[in-house]
Coordinates of C-alpha atoms and ligand atoms in Angstrom, one line a residue:
M1331 CA 63.3 96.5 106.4
T1332 CA 59.9 94.8 107.0
D1333 CA 59.4 91.7 109.2
T1334 CA 58.5 89.7 106.1
K1335 CA 61.8 90.4 104.6
E1336 CA 63.6 89.5 107.8
D1337 CA 61.8 86.2 107.9
I1338 CA 62.9 85.5 104.3
F1339 CA 66.6 86.1 105.3
L1340 CA 66.1 83.8 108.2
N1341 CA 65.6 80.8 106.0
D1342 CA 66.8 81.5 102.3
L1343 CA 70.4 81.2 101.4
D1344 CA 69.9 82.4 97.8
L1345 CA 68.2 85.6 99.0
S1346 CA 70.7 86.1 101.6
L1347 CA 73.5 86.1 99.0
E1348 CA 71.4 88.3 96.6
K1349 CA 70.9 90.8 99.5
A1350 CA 74.7 90.9 100.1
W1351 CA 75.5 92.0 96.5
E1352 CA 72.5 94.4 96.8
L1353 CA 73.9 96.1 99.8
L1354 CA 77.3 96.3 98.2
S1355 CA 76.0 97.7 94.9
E1356 CA 73.8 100.3 96.7
A1357 CA 76.9 101.2 98.8
V1358 CA 78.8 102.3 95.7
S1359 CA 76.6 105.5 95.2
D1360 CA 75.2 105.7 98.7
R1361 CA 78.0 107.6 100.7
R1362 CA 75.9 107.2 103.9
S1363 CA 76.0 103.3 103.6
P1364 CA 78.7 101.9 106.0
L1365 CA 79.6 99.5 103.2
H1366 CA 80.6 102.4 101.1
M1367 CA 83.9 102.5 103.2
P1368 CA 84.7 98.7 104.1
A1369 CA 87.9 97.7 105.7
I1370 CA 90.3 95.9 103.2
G1371 CA 92.7 93.5 104.6
T1372 CA 95.9 92.3 103.0
V1373 CA 99.0 90.5 103.9
T1374 CA 102.4 92.3 103.9
E1375 CA 105.7 90.9 102.6
E1376 CA 106.5 90.1 106.2
G1377 CA 103.3 88.0 106.5
L1378 CA 101.6 90.4 108.7
P1379 CA 97.9 91.5 108.5
S1380 CA 97.3 95.0 107.4
Q1381 CA 94.0 96.7 107.1
R1382 CA 92.8 100.1 105.8
I1383 CA 89.5 101.8 104.9
M1384 CA 88.9 102.1 101.2
V1385 CA 85.9 103.5 99.2
L1386 CA 84.0 101.0 97.2
R1387 CA 83.8 102.2 93.7
S1388 CA 81.8 99.4 92.0
A1389 CA 80.4 96.1 92.8
D1390 CA 79.4 93.7 90.1
P1391 CA 77.5 90.5 91.1
E1392 CA 77.9 89.0 87.7
K1393 CA 81.7 89.3 87.5
R1394 CA 81.8 88.6 91.3
Q1395 CA 84.0 91.8 91.3
L1396 CA 84.6 94.8 93.5
R1397 CA 86.7 97.9 92.6
F1398 CA 88.7 100.3 94.7
N1399 CA 91.1 103.1 93.7
T1400 CA 94.4 103.5 95.2
D1401 CA 97.9 105.1 94.9
A1402 CA 100.0 103.0 92.7
R1403 CA 103.2 103.8 94.7
V1404 CA 102.1 102.3 98.1
S1405 CA 103.1 99.1 99.7
K1406 CA 99.7 97.5 99.6
V1407 CA 99.9 97.6 95.8
R1408 CA 103.1 95.8 95.8
D1409 CA 101.7 93.3 98.4
I1410 CA 98.6 92.6 96.3
G1411 CA 100.3 92.6 92.8
N1412 CA 98.4 90.1 90.7
G1413 CA 96.5 87.5 92.7
A1414 CA 97.2 87.9 96.4
P1415 CA 94.3 87.3 98.9
V1416 CA 92.3 90.2 100.0
S1417 CA 89.6 90.5 102.6
V1418 CA 86.7 92.9 102.6
L1419 CA 84.8 93.7 105.8
G1420 CA 81.8 95.9 106.7
Y1421 CA 78.8 96.0 108.9
H1422 CA 75.4 97.6 108.0
P1423 CA 73.7 98.4 111.1
E1424 CA 70.3 99.3 109.6
A1425 CA 70.2 96.0 107.7
K1426 CA 71.9 94.3 110.6
I1427 CA 74.1 92.5 108.4
Q1428 CA 77.8 91.9 108.6
L1429 CA 79.6 91.0 105.4
R1430 CA 83.0 89.3 105.3
L1431 CA 84.4 88.8 101.8
T1432 CA 87.5 87.1 100.6
G1433 CA 88.9 87.2 97.1
T1434 CA 92.0 87.7 94.9
G1435 CA 93.3 91.1 94.4
H1436 CA 94.6 92.4 91.1
I1437 CA 96.2 95.8 90.6
H1438 CA 95.7 97.7 87.1
R1439 CA 97.8 100.8 86.7
D1440 CA 97.0 101.0 82.9
G1441 CA 94.2 99.6 80.6
P1442 CA 90.6 100.6 79.9
R1443 CA 89.4 99.8 83.4
A1444 CA 92.1 102.0 85.1
D1445 CA 91.5 104.7 82.6
A1446 CA 87.7 104.7 82.9
A1447 CA 88.1 104.9 86.8
W1448 CA 90.5 107.8 86.4
D1449 CA 87.9 109.7 84.2
Q1450 CA 85.2 108.9 86.7
A1451 CA 87.0 110.5 89.6
S1452 CA 86.5 114.2 90.4
L1453 CA 89.3 116.8 90.2
Y1454 CA 89.5 116.6 94.0
G1455 CA 89.7 112.9 93.9
Q1456 CA 92.4 113.0 91.3
R1457 CA 94.3 115.7 93.3
C1458 CA 95.1 112.9 96.0
Y1459 CA 97.4 111.3 93.6
L1460 CA 99.7 114.2 93.3
A1461 CA 101.4 113.8 96.7
E1462 CA 105.2 114.0 96.7
P1463 CA 107.0 112.0 98.0
A1464 CA 104.7 108.8 97.7
P1465 CA 102.1 108.2 100.4
G1466 CA 103.7 106.4 103.5
S1467 CA 107.0 108.2 103.0
A1468 CA 108.5 109.4 106.2
V1469 CA 109.1 113.3 106.3
E1470 CA 110.5 115.8 108.6
E1471 CA 107.3 118.0 109.0
A1472 CA 103.6 117.6 108.9
T1473 CA 102.4 117.8 105.3
S1474 CA 99.6 116.9 102.9
G1475 CA 102.2 116.0 100.4
L1476 CA 100.3 118.2 97.8
P1477 CA 102.0 120.9 95.8
A1478 CA 101.5 124.2 97.6
D1479 CA 99.7 126.0 94.8
I1480 CA 96.8 123.4 94.8
E1481 CA 96.6 122.8 98.4
G1482 CA 92.9 124.0 99.6
R1483 CA 92.0 124.6 96.0
K1484 CA 90.2 122.8 93.3
P1485 CA 92.8 121.9 90.8
T1486 CA 92.5 122.3 87.1
E1487 CA 92.6 119.4 84.6
E1488 CA 96.0 120.4 83.5
Q1489 CA 97.3 120.4 87.2
V1490 CA 96.0 116.9 87.9
E1491 CA 97.3 115.4 84.7
P1492 CA 100.7 114.2 86.1
A1493 CA 98.8 112.4 88.9
R1494 CA 97.4 109.7 86.5
A1495 CA 100.8 108.0 86.5
N1496 CA 100.4 107.5 90.4
F1497 CA 96.8 106.1 90.1
A1498 CA 95.8 102.5 90.0
I1499 CA 92.7 100.4 90.5
L1500 CA 92.4 97.4 92.8
L1501 CA 90.0 94.7 91.4
V1502 CA 88.9 92.0 93.9
D1503 CA 87.5 88.7 92.5
V1504 CA 85.3 87.6 95.3
V1505 CA 85.5 83.8 96.1
R1506 CA 83.7 83.7 99.5
I1507 CA 81.0 85.8 101.1
E1508 CA 80.3 85.2 104.7
W1509 CA 77.0 86.7 106.0
L1510 CA 76.0 87.3 109.6
Y1511 CA 72.4 88.6 110.0
L1512 CA 71.4 89.7 113.5
A1513 CA 67.9 88.9 114.3
H1514 CA 66.1 89.2 117.7
T1515 CA 64.6 85.8 117.2
G1516 CA 68.0 84.2 116.6
H1517 CA 71.0 85.2 114.4
R1518 CA 71.7 83.6 111.1
R1519 CA 75.2 83.0 109.5
A1520 CA 75.8 81.7 106.0
A1521 CA 78.7 81.2 103.7
S1522 CA 78.7 81.3 99.9
T1523 CA 81.8 79.9 98.2
W1524 CA 82.5 80.3 94.5
D1525 CA 82.9 76.9 92.9
S1526 CA 85.0 77.3 89.7
R1527 CA 84.4 73.9 88.4
T1528 CA 80.5 74.2 88.4
G1529 CA 80.8 78.2 87.8
D1530 CA 78.2 78.8 90.6
W1531 CA 78.1 79.6 94.3
Q1532 CA 77.8 76.8 96.9
H1533 CA 75.8 78.1 99.8
E1534 CA 75.8 76.6 103.4
W1535 CA 74.4 77.6 106.8
L1536 CA 76.8 78.1 109.7
V1537 CA 76.1 78.4 113.4
P1538 CA 76.3 82.1 114.1
Ligands
FMN1966 C1 87.2 107.5 104.8 C2 88.4 107.0 104.2 C3 88.4 106.5 102.9 C4 89.6 106.3 102.3 N1 89.6 105.8 101.0 C5 90.8 105.2 100.4 C6 90.6 104.7 99.1 O1 89.7 104.7 98.4 N2 91.9 104.2 98.7 C7 92.9 104.3 99.3 O2 94.0 103.8 98.9 N3 93.0 104.7 100.6 C8 92.0 105.2 101.1 N4 92.0 105.8 102.5 C9 93.3 105.8 103.2 C10 93.6 104.4 103.7 O3 92.8 104.0 104.7 C11 95.0 104.2 104.2 O4 95.3 105.2 105.2 C12 95.9 104.5 103.0 O5 95.6 104.0 101.7 C13 97.4 103.9 103.3 O6 97.3 102.6 103.5 P1 98.4 101.5 103.0 O7 99.7 102.1 103.7 O8 97.9 100.3 103.3 O9 98.6 101.8 101.6 C14 90.8 106.1 103.1 C15 90.8 106.4 104.4 C16 89.7 106.9 104.9 C17 89.7 107.2 106.5

């Protein structure tokens, strides 16, 4: 990142938000980007915070939407359901930018979006959803949960077919993006909140 660009971020709210989406969009295909694997926060049915790393599968600034893949049988899927609050957190050391996003989560087990996500996943990716019993189940011995005949092997399309029933996507409709930019001259912090009445983002600077 050049000095000129740094200066722009120091004073331009619109560009800061644009950069946030740019970093997220790049992170989808760039496995080396730290934002490729952000921490996703949810609230359990007991009201406790719960976080985990998930791979960012798509980031759409127009729809304000992020997508993640998950096993449909796990507790976070039940906790999120259709409209629970979800947080997304990542820090990009090269860009010196921390992103804290808040949104509403929606789980889709079926439908065109889930089908397309399943088709996009590799055979190894699809294999993860074959675990039995469901991820998070307590077991007597250490196990991958995978059937013995495909452990350590690339499965065939036929072998992974039953896994589709265990697959779901998590869509996060982003309603707030908080941006923290670390600059040696003085940090900058900004928040962008989606205003559903005007259909636009409302930006404001915050003290870092
Ligand atoms: C590098 C990495 C990537 C991961 N990617 C995903 C993912 O894309 N989806 C997912 O559900 N879990 C993913 N996990 C596993 C979760 O972090 C977590 O352990 C698992 O989903 C169980 O969490 P839960 O009990 O909250 O459902 C990943 C873990 C790591 C370390």
